[in-house]
Amino acid sequence: MERRSLLGATAGALVFGGLAQVPAEAAPAADGNGGGGGLVTTFNVISDIQGDLGDFAGALKDIKATNPHSSGMAVAGDITPRGYDFEYAEVQKVLDQGPKPREVAWAIGNHEFYVPKWADPDTLAQSTWPNGTTEESLFRSFYNFAKRSTIYAETTFGGIPILTIGTERYMKYHDNSLWDEVWISEA
């Protein structure tokens, strides 16, 4: 399958999965003629929590109310405002308080790379970037939170494989003329 076709099919599956309101278990889908047209599962897709824990808790409740049989939730990056370990812990605490999705697929976003802009959590210090923070430590914080050791991961929602991707480099570490650019390889 061509890359463009694969991306289009994946985007369609994500949109369909986030909007459909049927049980999460793979179930026969009507084909309009009274027969089964394949298997259907649903899951939710959100992004940009960015530390707004009240909205995140509300979203979890709304998801449970509107799609109670969801087989999972994909979070498409910007989990934290800056990428500090305590920010990840706050997101996890809200998730643990529920309602909790069956499965969660996490993707890293550019906000997970903002720690180097701060001398400490209360002092913005962009002029002294990276303020002792290594790119490796930012990835390690994400990996610890997501409970894996790679940027790429496969999760299964109701029998449907979900692939998560994310930036492989925060480019300012690799080219000082860049600032908030991220990099994803062909792989």
N, CA and C of each residue as an Amber inpcrd file, in Angstrom:
protein
   561
   0.8530000  -1.1700000   0.0000000   0.0000000   0.0000000   0.0000000
   0.8970000   1.2290000   0.0000000   0.5740000   2.2230000  -0.7860000
   1.3380000   3.4460000  -0.8180000   1.2390000   4.1550000   0.5210000
   2.2800000   4.9070000   0.8800000   2.3040000   5.6170000   2.1490000
   1.1150000   6.5640000   2.2930000   0.7910000   7.3190000   1.2380000
  -0.3180000   8.2630000   1.2990000  -1.6390000   7.5270000   1.5420000
  -1.8390000   6.3920000   0.8740000  -3.0590000   5.6150000   1.0700000
  -3.1440000   5.0870000   2.4880000  -2.0020000   4.6030000   3.0250000
  -1.9760000   4.0900000   4.3830000  -2.3170000   5.1930000   5.3700000
  -1.7250000   6.3870000   5.1980000  -2.0200000   7.4950000   6.0950000
  -3.4810000   7.9040000   6.0070000  -4.0300000   7.9410000   4.8140000
  -5.4420000   8.2830000   4.6470000  -6.3460000   7.2670000   5.3030000
  -6.0390000   6.0060000   5.1340000  -6.8440000   4.9480000   5.7450000
  -6.7520000   5.0140000   7.2620000  -5.5490000   5.3050000   7.7730000
  -5.3670000   5.4040000   9.2120000  -6.1380000   6.5900000   9.7690000
  -6.0500000   7.7340000   9.0980000  -6.7830000   8.9110000   9.5600000
  -8.2820000   8.6440000   9.5540000  -8.7580000   7.9790000   8.5240000
 -10.1810000   7.6460000   8.4660000 -10.5920000   6.7380000   9.5990000
  -9.7500000   5.7840000   9.9240000 -10.0500000   4.8720000  11.0270000
 -10.0750000   5.6150000  12.3520000  -9.1460000   6.5720000  12.5310000
  -9.1380000   7.3430000  13.7650000 -10.3820000   8.2100000  13.8820000
 -10.7540000   8.8700000  12.8080000 -11.9520000   9.6980000  12.8400000
 -13.1770000   8.8310000  13.1050000 -13.3060000   7.7300000  12.3850000
 -14.4430000   6.8390000  12.5780000 -14.4640000   6.3150000  14.0020000
 -13.3130000   5.9040000  14.5040000 -13.2490000   5.3510000  15.8450000
 -13.6420000   6.3540000  16.8950000 -13.3150000   7.6100000  16.7030000
 -13.6620000   8.6270000  17.6820000 -15.1120000   9.0440000  17.6290000
 -15.7870000   8.8220000  16.5230000 -17.1580000   9.2880000  16.3760000
 -18.2090000   8.2030000  16.5330000 -17.8770000   6.9770000  16.2370000
 -18.8620000   5.9010000  16.2740000 -19.3170000   5.6350000  17.6950000
 -20.5500000   5.2160000  17.8630000 -21.1180000   4.9650000  19.1760000
 -21.6620000   3.5430000  19.2560000 -20.8010000   2.5510000  19.1150000
 -21.2150000   1.1570000  19.2070000 -20.3090000   0.4500000  20.1980000
 -20.6810000  -0.7470000  20.6560000 -19.8450000  -1.4450000  21.6350000
 -18.4160000  -1.6340000  21.1460000 -17.4850000  -1.6450000  22.1030000
 -16.0680000  -1.7450000  21.7700000 -15.6840000  -3.1050000  21.2310000
 -16.3450000  -4.1460000  21.7110000 -16.0010000  -5.4620000  21.2040000
 -16.2930000  -5.5030000  19.7180000 -15.4130000  -6.1280000  18.9740000
 -15.6350000  -6.2280000  17.5370000 -16.9540000  -6.9330000  17.3100000
 -17.8500000  -6.2630000  16.6210000 -19.1850000  -6.7830000  16.3920000
 -19.5230000  -6.6710000  14.9150000 -20.4000000  -7.5180000  14.4190000
 -20.7810000  -7.3950000  13.0120000 -21.4000000  -6.0310000  12.7460000
 -21.0220000  -5.4500000  11.6370000 -21.5810000  -4.1650000  11.2330000
 -22.5910000  -4.3970000  10.1240000 -23.6720000  -3.6760000  10.1830000
 -24.6860000  -3.7880000   9.1360000 -24.1460000  -3.1930000   7.8490000
 -24.4350000  -3.8350000   6.7420000 -23.9630000  -3.3200000   5.4590000
 -25.0610000  -2.5810000   4.7040000 -26.1840000  -2.3350000   5.3760000
 -27.2910000  -1.6420000   4.7290000 -28.2540000  -2.5970000   4.0480000
 -27.8790000  -3.8490000   3.8910000 -28.7330000  -4.8460000   3.2590000
 -29.1340000  -5.9480000   4.2360000 -28.9970000  -5.6630000   5.5230000
 -29.3860000  -6.6430000   6.5250000 -28.2920000  -7.6400000   6.8520000
 -27.1510000  -7.5320000   6.2190000 -26.0690000  -8.4780000   6.4840000
 -24.9290000  -7.8050000   7.2000000 -23.9950000  -8.6010000   7.6520000
 -22.8120000  -8.0600000   8.3070000 -21.8640000  -7.5020000   7.2630000
 -21.3500000  -6.3220000   7.4930000 -20.4310000  -5.6950000   6.5400000
 -19.0100000  -5.6490000   7.0450000 -18.6870000  -6.4050000   8.0550000
 -17.3460000  -6.3870000   8.6210000 -17.4280000  -6.2150000  10.1200000
 -16.3040000  -6.0110000  10.7610000 -16.2630000  -5.8280000  12.2010000
 -16.1150000  -4.3520000  12.5300000 -16.7300000  -3.9310000  13.6430000
 -16.6840000  -2.5400000  14.0720000 -16.2250000  -2.4920000  15.5210000
 -15.3580000  -1.5530000  15.8250000 -14.9560000  -1.2670000  17.1950000
 -14.8520000   0.2450000  17.3260000 -14.9290000   0.7560000  18.5270000
 -14.8020000   2.2020000  18.7140000 -13.7150000   2.5010000  19.7370000
 -13.0990000   3.6540000  19.5630000 -12.1470000   4.1720000  20.5310000
 -12.1460000   5.6830000  20.3830000 -11.5520000   6.3520000  21.3340000
 -11.5390000   7.8040000  21.3470000 -10.1390000   8.3290000  21.0880000
 -10.0580000   9.5130000  20.5070000  -8.7880000  10.1730000  20.2320000
  -8.8710000  11.5830000  20.8080000  -7.8960000  11.9260000  21.6540000
  -7.8020000  13.2820000  22.1880000  -6.3550000  13.7440000  22.0330000
  -6.1260000  15.0270000  22.2720000  -4.7650000  15.5610000  22.2710000
  -4.7310000  16.8280000  23.1000000  -3.5550000  17.3360000  23.3150000
  -3.3290000  18.6470000  23.9160000  -3.9220000  18.8020000  25.3140000
  -3.6510000  17.8420000  26.1860000  -4.0320000  17.9930000  27.5900000
  -3.2950000  19.1980000  28.1610000  -2.0060000  19.2990000  27.8920000
  -1.1420000  20.4350000  28.2420000  -1.3130000  20.9260000  29.6770000
  -1.5690000  20.0030000  30.6040000  -1.6580000  20.3730000  32.0100000
  -3.0230000  20.8380000  32.4650000  -4.0020000  20.8950000  31.5860000
  -5.3450000  21.2860000  32.0090000  -6.0500000  20.0480000  32.5500000
  -5.7480000  19.7490000  33.8020000  -6.2020000  18.5090000  34.4120000
  -7.7090000  18.4860000  34.6520000  -8.3060000  19.6360000  34.8960000
  -9.7590000  19.7060000  35.0560000 -10.4750000  19.3410000  33.7650000
  -9.9890000  19.8930000  32.6550000 -10.5770000  19.5520000  31.3580000
 -10.3280000  18.0880000  31.0080000  -9.1450000  17.5710000  31.3650000
  -8.8440000  16.1700000  31.1000000  -9.8010000  15.2650000  31.8780000
 -10.0140000  15.5700000  33.1600000 -10.9600000  14.7860000  33.9700000
 -12.3650000  14.8670000  33.3750000 -12.7590000  16.0580000  32.9300000
 -14.0730000  16.2220000  32.2920000 -14.1720000  15.4310000  30.9990000
 -13.0900000  15.4330000  30.2180000 -13.0880000  14.6680000  28.9610000
 -13.2440000  13.1790000  29.2370000 -12.5680000  12.6750000  30.2690000
 -12.7040000  11.2550000  30.6100000 -14.1460000  10.9130000  30.9800000
 -14.7890000  11.7910000  31.7240000 -16.2020000  11.5730000  32.0890000
 -17.1000000  11.6420000  30.8570000 -16.8520000  12.6150000  29.9830000
 -17.6490000  12.7390000  28.7590000 -17.4750000  11.5190000  27.8570000
 -16.2480000  11.0350000  27.7520000 -15.9860000   9.8490000  26.9410000
 -16.7590000   8.6620000  27.4830000 -16.7180000   8.4830000  28.7970000
 -17.4370000   7.3570000  29.4210000 -18.9410000   7.4890000  29.1890000
 -19.4690000   8.7060000  29.2510000 -20.9050000   8.9230000  29.0790000
 -21.3440000   8.7450000  27.6270000 -20.5360000   9.2180000  26.6850000
 -20.9530000   9.1800000  25.2830000 -20.5110000   7.9370000  24.5360000
 -19.4820000   7.2600000  25.0350000 -18.9620000   6.0670000  24.3680000
 -18.5680000   5.0400000  25.4370000 -19.5590000   4.5640000  26.2210000
 -19.2500000   3.7130000  27.3770000 -18.5810000   2.3860000  27.0240000
 -18.6930000   1.9380000  25.8000000 -18.1030000   0.6640000  25.3980000
 -16.8080000   0.8470000  24.6080000 -16.2240000   2.0480000  24.6850000
 -14.9810000   2.3330000  23.9730000 -13.9190000   1.3100000  24.3430000
 -13.1680000   0.8850000  23.3570000 -12.1170000  -0.0870000  23.6200000
 -10.7890000   0.5700000  23.9810000 -10.7210000   1.8960000  23.9310000
  -9.4920000   2.5650000  24.3160000  -9.4860000   4.0320000  23.9740000
  -8.3700000   4.6750000  24.3060000  -8.2070000   6.1000000  24.0370000
  -6.7870000   6.3380000  23.5380000  -6.6700000   7.0330000  22.4300000
  -5.3790000   7.4530000  21.9030000  -5.1750000   8.9210000  22.2510000
  -4.0120000   9.2450000  22.7830000  -3.6790000  10.6220000  23.1180000
  -2.5690000  11.0570000  22.1650000  -2.9080000  11.9950000  21.2860000
  -2.0210000  12.3870000  20.1860000  -1.1010000  13.5370000  20.5650000
  -0.3870000  13.3890000  21.6870000   0.6510000  14.3360000  22.0570000
   0.2080000  15.5010000  22.9110000   1.2080000  16.2660000  23.3380000
   1.0400000  17.4000000  24.2400000   0.3020000  16.9830000  25.5050000
   0.8170000  15.9460000  26.1270000   0.2630000  15.3820000  27.3570000
   0.4600000  16.3540000  28.5070000   1.6380000  16.9610000  28.5800000
   2.0140000  17.8580000  29.6770000   2.2170000  19.2810000  29.1390000
   2.2990000  20.2560000  30.0310000   2.6300000  21.5900000  29.5460000
   4.1070000  21.7200000  29.1430000   5.0130000  20.9790000  29.8720000
   6.4400000  21.1550000  29.6050000   7.2340000  19.8550000  29.5590000
   6.7390000  18.7900000  30.1490000   7.4600000  17.5210000  30.1330000
   8.1520000  17.1720000  31.4310000   7.8560000  17.8940000  32.5070000
   8.4160000  17.5390000  33.8060000   7.7970000  16.2330000  34.3010000
   8.5900000  15.4580000  35.0460000   8.0800000  14.1990000  35.5960000
   6.8600000  14.4280000  36.4790000   6.8580000  15.4960000  37.2880000
   5.7110000  15.7340000  38.1610000   4.4510000  16.0580000  37.3470000
   4.6120000  16.6350000  36.1420000   3.4520000  16.9100000  35.2870000
   2.8730000  15.6050000  34.7430000   3.7530000  14.6880000  34.3350000
   3.2740000  13.3660000  33.9190000   2.5410000  12.6860000  35.0760000
   3.0910000  12.8020000  36.2920000   2.4710000  12.1760000  37.4630000
   1.0780000  12.7490000  37.7260000   0.9000000  14.0490000  37.4910000
  -0.4150000  14.6710000  37.6780000  -1.4260000  14.1430000  36.6600000
  -0.9840000  13.9530000  35.4200000  -1.8610000  13.3840000  34.3870000
  -2.2370000  11.9570000  34.7820000  -1.2560000  11.1820000  35.2370000
  -1.5270000   9.8010000  35.6470000  -2.5100000   9.7540000  36.8140000
  -2.3800000  10.6820000  37.7500000  -3.2860000  10.7200000  38.9020000
  -4.7300000  10.9380000  38.4460000  -4.9440000  11.8710000  37.5230000
  -6.2980000  12.1050000  36.9940000  -6.8080000  10.8500000  36.2910000
  -5.9460000  10.2290000  35.5060000  -6.3270000   9.0100000  34.7940000
  -6.6900000   7.9060000  35.7840000  -5.9180000   7.7550000  36.8390000
  -6.1780000   6.7100000  37.8330000  -7.4690000   6.9500000  38.6090000
  -7.8550000   8.2170000  38.7740000  -9.0860000   8.5430000  39.4840000
 -10.3140000   8.2410000  38.6400000 -10.1120000   8.0750000  37.3520000
 -11.1520000   7.6090000  36.4400000 -12.2040000   8.6280000  36.0970000
 -13.1020000   8.1830000  35.2420000 -13.1490000   6.8390000  34.6790000
 -11.9670000   6.5900000  33.7500000 -11.4470000   5.3830000  33.8160000
 -10.2200000   5.0480000  33.0960000 -10.5460000   4.2220000  31.8550000
  -9.9800000   4.6130000  30.6960000 -10.1730000   3.8190000  29.4770000
  -9.5710000   2.4180000  29.6410000 -10.0700000   1.4720000  28.8490000
  -9.5330000   0.0980000  28.8960000  -8.0560000   0.0780000  28.5550000
  -7.6780000   0.7650000  27.5010000  -6.2990000   0.8590000  27.0330000
  -6.0390000   2.3080000  26.6720000  -4.7760000   2.7380000  26.8060000
  -4.3930000   4.0860000  26.3890000  -3.1440000   3.9780000  25.5200000
  -3.1740000   4.6610000  24.4040000  -2.0120000   4.7460000  23.5080000
  -1.5100000   6.1880000  23.5520000  -0.2960000   6.3780000  24.0560000
   0.2780000   7.7150000  24.2160000   1.2420000   8.0340000  23.0770000
   1.1520000   9.2440000  22.5530000   2.1310000   9.7530000  21.5920000
   2.7950000  10.9790000  22.2120000   4.0820000  11.1410000  21.9660000
   4.8170000  12.2890000  22.4950000   4.5730000  13.4940000  21.5780000
   4.4350000  14.6660000  22.1590000   4.2250000  15.8920000  21.3880000
   5.3190000  16.8990000  21.6750000   5.2550000  18.0430000  21.0420000
   6.3030000  19.0480000  21.2430000   6.2990000  19.6060000  22.6660000
   5.1620000  19.6520000  23.3370000   5.1350000  20.1770000  24.7070000
   5.9430000  19.3140000  25.6750000   6.1410000  18.0640000  25.3520000
   6.9430000  17.1930000  26.2130000   8.4330000  17.5500000  26.1470000
   8.7820000  18.5360000  25.3310000  10.1780000  18.9670000  25.1710000
  10.4170000  20.3910000  25.6800000   9.5520000  20.9330000  26.5100000
   9.6850000  22.3230000  26.9380000  10.4570000  22.5140000  28.2410000
  10.8070000  21.4540000  28.9460000  11.5780000  21.5950000  30.1840000
  12.8380000  22.4450000  29.9860000  13.6010000  22.2800000  28.8950000
  14.8520000  23.0450000  28.7510000  14.6700000  24.5640000  28.6980000
  13.4480000  25.0190000  28.5110000  13.1790000  26.4580000  28.4630000
  13.0670000  27.0560000  29.8670000  13.1150000  26.1940000  30.8940000
  12.8980000  26.6160000  32.2740000  14.1190000  26.3030000  33.1330000
  14.5360000  27.2500000  33.9680000  15.6150000  27.0070000  34.9240000
  15.1050000  26.0900000  36.0300000  13.8480000  26.2490000  36.3720000
  13.1350000  25.3950000  37.3230000  11.6490000  25.5540000  36.9770000
  10.7510000  24.7800000  37.5720000   9.3440000  24.8470000  37.1700000
   8.6910000  26.2280000  37.2840000   9.3080000  27.1360000  38.0520000
   8.7150000  28.4610000  38.2370000   9.4630000  29.5870000  37.5230000
  10.5890000  29.2690000  36.8660000  11.4250000  30.3210000  36.2930000
  11.7120000  30.0470000  34.8250000  11.0360000  30.7960000  33.9470000
  11.2920000  30.6970000  32.5160000  12.6830000  31.2630000  32.2440000
  13.5060000  30.5210000  31.5220000  14.8870000  30.9360000  31.2770000
  15.3100000  30.4970000  29.8790000  14.6260000  31.0280000  28.8840000
  14.9190000  30.6280000  27.5100000  16.3040000  31.0720000  27.0610000
  16.8080000  32.1600000  27.6130000  18.1230000  32.6600000  27.1870000
  19.2560000  31.7280000  27.6200000  19.0340000  30.8800000  28.5900000
  20.0630000  29.9430000  29.0440000  19.7210000  28.5060000  28.6640000
  18.8420000  28.3540000  27.6650000  18.4570000  27.0360000  27.1570000
  19.7040000  26.2030000  26.9180000  19.7840000  24.9570000  27.2740000
  18.7800000  24.0170000  27.7660000  18.7430000  23.8510000  29.2790000
  19.3790000  24.7560000  30.0040000  19.2760000  24.7640000  31.4590000
  19.5980000  23.4100000  32.0980000  20.5970000  22.7370000  31.5490000
  21.0530000  21.4750000  32.1190000  20.2150000  20.2510000  31.7570000
  19.2220000  20.4310000  30.9020000  18.3520000  19.3220000  30.5140000
  18.8580000  18.6920000  29.2260000  18.9550000  17.3920000  29.2060000
  19.3700000  16.6880000  27.9900000  18.1420000  16.1960000  27.2330000
  18.3020000  16.0600000  25.9350000  17.2230000  15.5090000  25.1150000
  16.8850000  14.0900000  25.5780000  17.9070000  13.3180000  25.9120000
  17.7090000  11.9400000  26.3830000  16.8190000  11.8940000  27.6280000
  17.0050000  12.8450000  28.5390000  16.1880000  12.8450000  29.7630000
  14.7150000  13.1100000  29.4510000  14.4440000  13.8970000  28.4230000
  13.0580000  14.1840000  28.0400000  12.3900000  12.9370000  27.4700000
  13.1200000  12.2050000  26.6400000  12.5850000  10.9410000  26.1290000
  12.3860000   9.9460000  27.2740000  13.3530000   9.8740000  28.1820000
  13.2420000   8.9440000  29.3060000  11.9980000   9.2480000  30.1500000
  11.7020000  10.5130000  30.3790000  10.5030000  10.8790000  31.1420000
   9.2410000  10.3850000  30.4370000   9.1810000  10.5780000  29.1230000
   8.0230000  10.0800000  28.3630000   7.9380000   8.5640000  28.4350000
   9.0730000   7.8770000  28.2270000   9.0730000   6.4110000  28.2470000
   8.6090000   5.8820000  29.6070000   9.0850000   6.4950000  30.6780000
   8.6510000   6.0650000  32.0130000   7.1490000   6.2250000  32.1800000
   6.6250000   7.3410000  31.7240000   5.1880000   7.5890000  31.8350000
   4.3890000   6.6160000  30.9700000   4.7950000   6.4540000  29.7190000
   4.0530000   5.6160000  28.7670000   4.3260000   4.1240000  28.9710000
   5.2570000   3.8050000  29.8580000   5.6060000   2.4120000  30.1710000
   6.0670000   1.6370000  28.9400000   7.0000000   2.2610000  28.2380000
   7.6210000   1.6160000  27.0850000   8.9960000   2.2240000  26.8650000
   9.7210000   1.7310000  25.8600000  11.0880000   2.2070000  25.6550000
  11.3390000   2.7230000  24.2460000  10.2760000   2.9950000  23.5070000
  10.4160000   3.5220000  22.1520000   9.3700000   4.5980000  21.8930000
   9.6580000   5.4400000  20.9000000   8.6770000   6.4450000  20.4740000
   7.4950000   5.7640000  19.8170000   7.7810000   4.7770000  18.9930000
   6.7410000   4.0850000  18.2440000   6.1890000   2.9430000  19.0790000
   4.8950000   2.7270000  18.9880000   4.2840000   1.6220000  19.7260000
   3.0420000   1.1610000  18.9870000   2.6810000  -0.0680000  19.2290000
   1.4310000  -0.6120000  18.7070000   0.5640000  -1.0230000  19.8890000
  -0.6620000  -0.5590000  19.8670000  -1.6690000  -0.9110000  20.8630000
  -2.8390000  -1.4870000  20.0980000  -3.5730000  -2.3780000  20.7000000
  -4.7360000  -2.9480000  20.0320000  -5.9930000  -2.4940000  20.7530000
  -6.8910000  -1.8850000  20.0110000  -8.1930000  -1.4750000  20.5270000
  -9.2420000  -2.3540000  19.8720000  -9.8420000  -3.2630000  20.6240000
 -10.9050000  -4.1110000  20.0860000 -10.4960000  -4.8650000  18.8400000
  -9.2670000  -5.3250000  18.7970000  -8.7860000  -6.0670000  17.6460000
  -8.2080000  -5.1990000  16.5390000  -8.2660000  -3.8900000  16.6760000
  -7.7450000  -2.9610000  15.6730000  -6.3680000  -2.4800000  16.1310000
  -5.3170000  -2.7060000  15.3260000  -3.9890000  -2.2210000  15.7360000
  -3.9010000  -0.7040000  15.5730000  -3.4270000  -0.0530000  16.6170000
  -3.2460000   1.3920000  16.6340000  -1.7480000   1.6510000  16.7480000
  -1.1980000   2.3710000  15.8030000   0.2140000   2.7020000  15.8160000
   0.3840000   4.1420000  16.2790000   1.2360000   4.3430000  17.2760000
   1.5220000   5.7020000  17.7140000   2.9200000   6.0660000  17.2430000
   3.0420000   7.2970000  16.7870000   4.3260000   7.8360000  16.3560000
   4.5390000   9.1560000  17.0820000   5.7350000   9.6540000  17.0280000
   6.0260000  10.9350000  17.6490000   7.3750000  11.4240000  17.1910000
   7.7360000  12.5900000  17.6690000   9.0100000  13.1640000  17.2730000
  10.1640000  12.3040000  17.7650000  11.1730000  12.2030000  16.9420000
  12.3730000  11.4480000  17.3130000  13.4940000  12.3730000  17.7670000
  13.3350000  13.6600000  17.4920000  14.3390000  14.6480000  17.8850000
  13.6420000  15.9750000  18.1520000  14.1130000  16.6460000  19.1810000
  13.7370000  18.0400000  19.3750000  14.8760000  18.8270000  18.7430000
  14.5890000  19.4660000  17.6310000  15.6370000  19.9170000  16.7150000
  16.5900000  20.9730000  17.2680000  16.2080000  21.7490000  18.2560000
  17.1390000  22.7440000  18.8040000  18.3940000  22.0690000  19.3620000
  18.2730000  20.8320000  19.8310000  19.4500000  20.0930000  20.2960000
  20.3930000  19.7490000  19.1380000  19.8760000  19.7380000  17.9260000
  20.6550000  19.3050000  16.7710000  21.0250000  20.4520000  15.8290000
  20.3170000  21.5810000  15.9420000  20.5770000  22.7500000  15.1070000
  20.1470000  23.9750000  15.8930000  21.1150000  24.7200000  16.4090000
  20.8280000  25.8460000  17.2920000  20.0080000  26.9530000  16.6340000
  19.9220000  26.9710000  15.3060000  19.1310000  27.9990000  14.6260000
  17.6360000  27.6670000  14.6650000  17.3060000  26.4520000  15.0470000
  15.9030000  26.0330000  15.1500000  15.4380000  26.1940000  16.5930000
  14.1200000  26.2010000  16.7810000  13.6300000  26.3510000  18.1450000
  12.6250000  25.2550000  18.4890000  11.4250000  25.3280000  17.9470000
  10.3620000  24.4170000  18.3640000  10.0530000  23.3530000  17.3060000
  10.9750000  23.1460000  16.3940000  10.7500000  22.1560000  15.3500000
  11.0140000  20.7520000  15.8900000  10.2420000  19.8100000  15.3980000
  10.4160000  18.4110000  15.7690000  10.6960000  17.6140000  14.4960000
  11.1740000  16.3980000  14.6610000  11.6190000  15.6220000  13.5080000
  11.1020000  14.2020000  13.6100000  10.5320000  13.7260000  12.5050000
  10.0630000  12.3590000  12.4050000  10.7120000  11.7690000  11.1580000
  11.3780000  10.6390000  11.3040000  12.0810000  10.0180000  10.1820000
  11.1190000   9.2790000   9.2730000  11.6180000   8.8240000   8.1580000
  10.8180000   7.9820000   7.2550000  10.3900000   6.6920000   7.9350000
  11.2240000   6.1810000   8.8300000  10.8780000   4.9430000   9.5530000
   9.6060000   5.1350000  10.3330000
